[in-house]
Amino acid sequence: MTTDTTITEPATARSGAVLSFEDLQVTFGTEFGDVRAVKGISLQVHPGEVVALVGESGSGKSVTSMTALGLLPKNARVSGTVRVGDKDLSRLDARGLRTLRGNDVAMVFQEPMTALNPVLTIGDQLTEALQLHGIAYGKQASARAAELLAMVGIPEPERRLKQYPHELSGGQRQRVVIAMAISCDPKVIIADEPTTALDVTVQADILDLLRSLKDKLDTGILLITHNMGVVADMADRVAVMLKGDLVEEGTTEQVLNDPQHEYTKRLLAAVPHLGNGPGQFGSVAEVSAPARQEAPALDLQNLVIEYQRLGRPAFRAVDDVSFSVAQGEIVGLVGESGSGKSTIGKVALGLMPAVSGSVSILGHDLAKQGGRRLKELRRRIGVVFQDPAASLNPRFPIGDVIAEPMVVHKVGDEKARRERVYELLDAVELPRSAFNRYPHELSGGQRQRVSIARALVLDPELLVADEPTSALDVSVQASVLKMFTALQERYQFACLFVSHDLAVIDTLAHRVVVLQNGRIVEQGPREEVLRKPSEEYTRRLIAAAPVPEPGEQRRRREERHALLKELGEEVAELHVDAATPPSRAVPGAQGGNASRAGGVLGG
């Protein structure tokens, strides 16, 4: 249902909201004039409720959340009312804001490595928050820090207190950030894309933990995300933002199953749905894997890849991996972080050597190629990297970026190259005016289109795409996937598509290869692997992938929990001892700022 932003009574009068925004407007003064980032939105979060604030980059989600912490930069002008509990933030001075952060409102950031101080131990950072707010000191603070780690499901908490952030996995670091957020028993937690940087199974664990947190501690959560599967899994209510406006608000079932605003409909239509297979964006009908060729585009046999470490045994990243990509076929390579996906992609491109095994590209043994023959072979391979901003030369205009492979391989004259670049700009649906623009003048989705155009400029027979859509908004991702499928049909290139997003793989791939810890655990046609997995790891991976429909996601979550119990594993949840709940902070505690998290917990 469409939001009515007219508020007739204070939010705190509405069943005791723990966080409320009333006619919030945020304008940034810049050298190019004023930018209205938030345009008069009203929203409430109640105790024990998860409200998802969704929208694409630039919609104003994070700016809205920062107002609840008083952390906007000095060039921001804020009007309207922001309340945390019964406290009006506009009436608080710097000391009052320091007391508010942590005591009443805390934040869980997207990337835990930037939220944690790399030179302080986990124990130092947890006890800092407790001491800062006058909750506990010395040995008592250390004991409380260990309790918090145990609450969020980190094993051997006393040992972990002495470790540094880099010694923990991504999921464990995010659990530490959550432990810091609940250390002062805040009324509301703002979770800003808390699972974006995590693997799908770790994401499912973190969502279970957050759900347990709001149920057991009655904490309100404002969840900021662009992942509709996460929204379906977590949220009680959904608010949709577009260019600073709140365009729709309602229960999760209402917004996801019966959207009213055209933007919400477009947003949901752009989300790939695991289980729906190819053609989700109207691009192609169901296709079957091409017939095997005598010379596959890529053939890996018994591949072993190791990283040498000074003074220590080599780390084996890939162990005895064998699979092939037929000509004209898309093979999805999936697995969690550290499984060896990107390493295999680098070896397939000839960017790093294998310890043993063979890599054959278009019938040629890569190890036996050298000089001119290797350069000629590389001409037949294209590559699309994960981050287009890092893979495009910022000093080259787009025309030169796309034409560079033709220059390197001495293909055509200047006129022919220009015509080829224009042809590809048309193919990837970019205006020809982009020819003379620079990468920084384009959006993320446009830059990724440029990367794909550059990869196709030499008509490659094999394309290696390493997470090419993971950094994109859902609508941009959908348009890139639609375009990618159309281009593959048109140019008939083979593709090794590396991704951790099973819904994307379901949309594109003919066959799927599943990696775990450098080994293949399962491979076969997409239908068999994603619909009828035979291996335990694949079943866990698929069960953890959220889908953007609340009823189906609820059923999938229950099935996942049943699977974990069947495998003898625990479901991630908050372990709260009723006798020792998190202590409410002492009012008026002094503030400081020793760690990066201090900005949220007291600085």
Short mmCIF file of C-alpha atoms in Angstrom, two decimals, residues 56 267 270 443-449 469 471-483:
data_model
loop_
_atom_site.label_atom_id
_atom_site.label_comp_id
_atom_site.label_asym_id
_atom_site.label_seq_id
_atom_site.Cartn_x
_atom_site.Cartn_y
_atom_site.Cartn_z
CA GLU A 56 18.66 0.95 -4.66
CA LEU A 267 12.21 -3.86 -8.17
CA ALA A 270 14.23 -7.67 -11.24
CA SER A 443 27.21 4.41 -12.95
CA GLY A 444 28.30 1.01 -11.62
CA GLY A 445 25.96 -0.83 -13.96
CA GLN A 446 27.17 1.17 -16.96
CA ARG A 447 30.80 0.45 -16.07
CA GLN A 448 30.04 -3.27 -15.92
CA ARG A 449 28.45 -3.03 -19.38
CA THR A 469 26.94 -8.82 -11.03
CA ALA A 471 28.31 -5.34 -6.83
CA LEU A 472 25.18 -4.18 -8.70
CA ASP A 473 21.70 -3.10 -7.61
CA VAL A 474 19.00 -5.67 -8.35
CA SER A 475 17.44 -3.80 -11.30
CA VAL A 476 20.88 -3.15 -12.80
CA GLN A 477 21.82 -6.79 -12.20
CA ALA A 478 18.65 -7.91 -14.00
CA SER A 479 19.37 -5.75 -17.04
CA VAL A 480 22.99 -6.96 -17.16
CA LEU A 481 21.90 -10.61 -16.91
CA LYS A 482 19.28 -10.11 -19.62
CA MET A 483 21.88 -8.48 -21.85
#
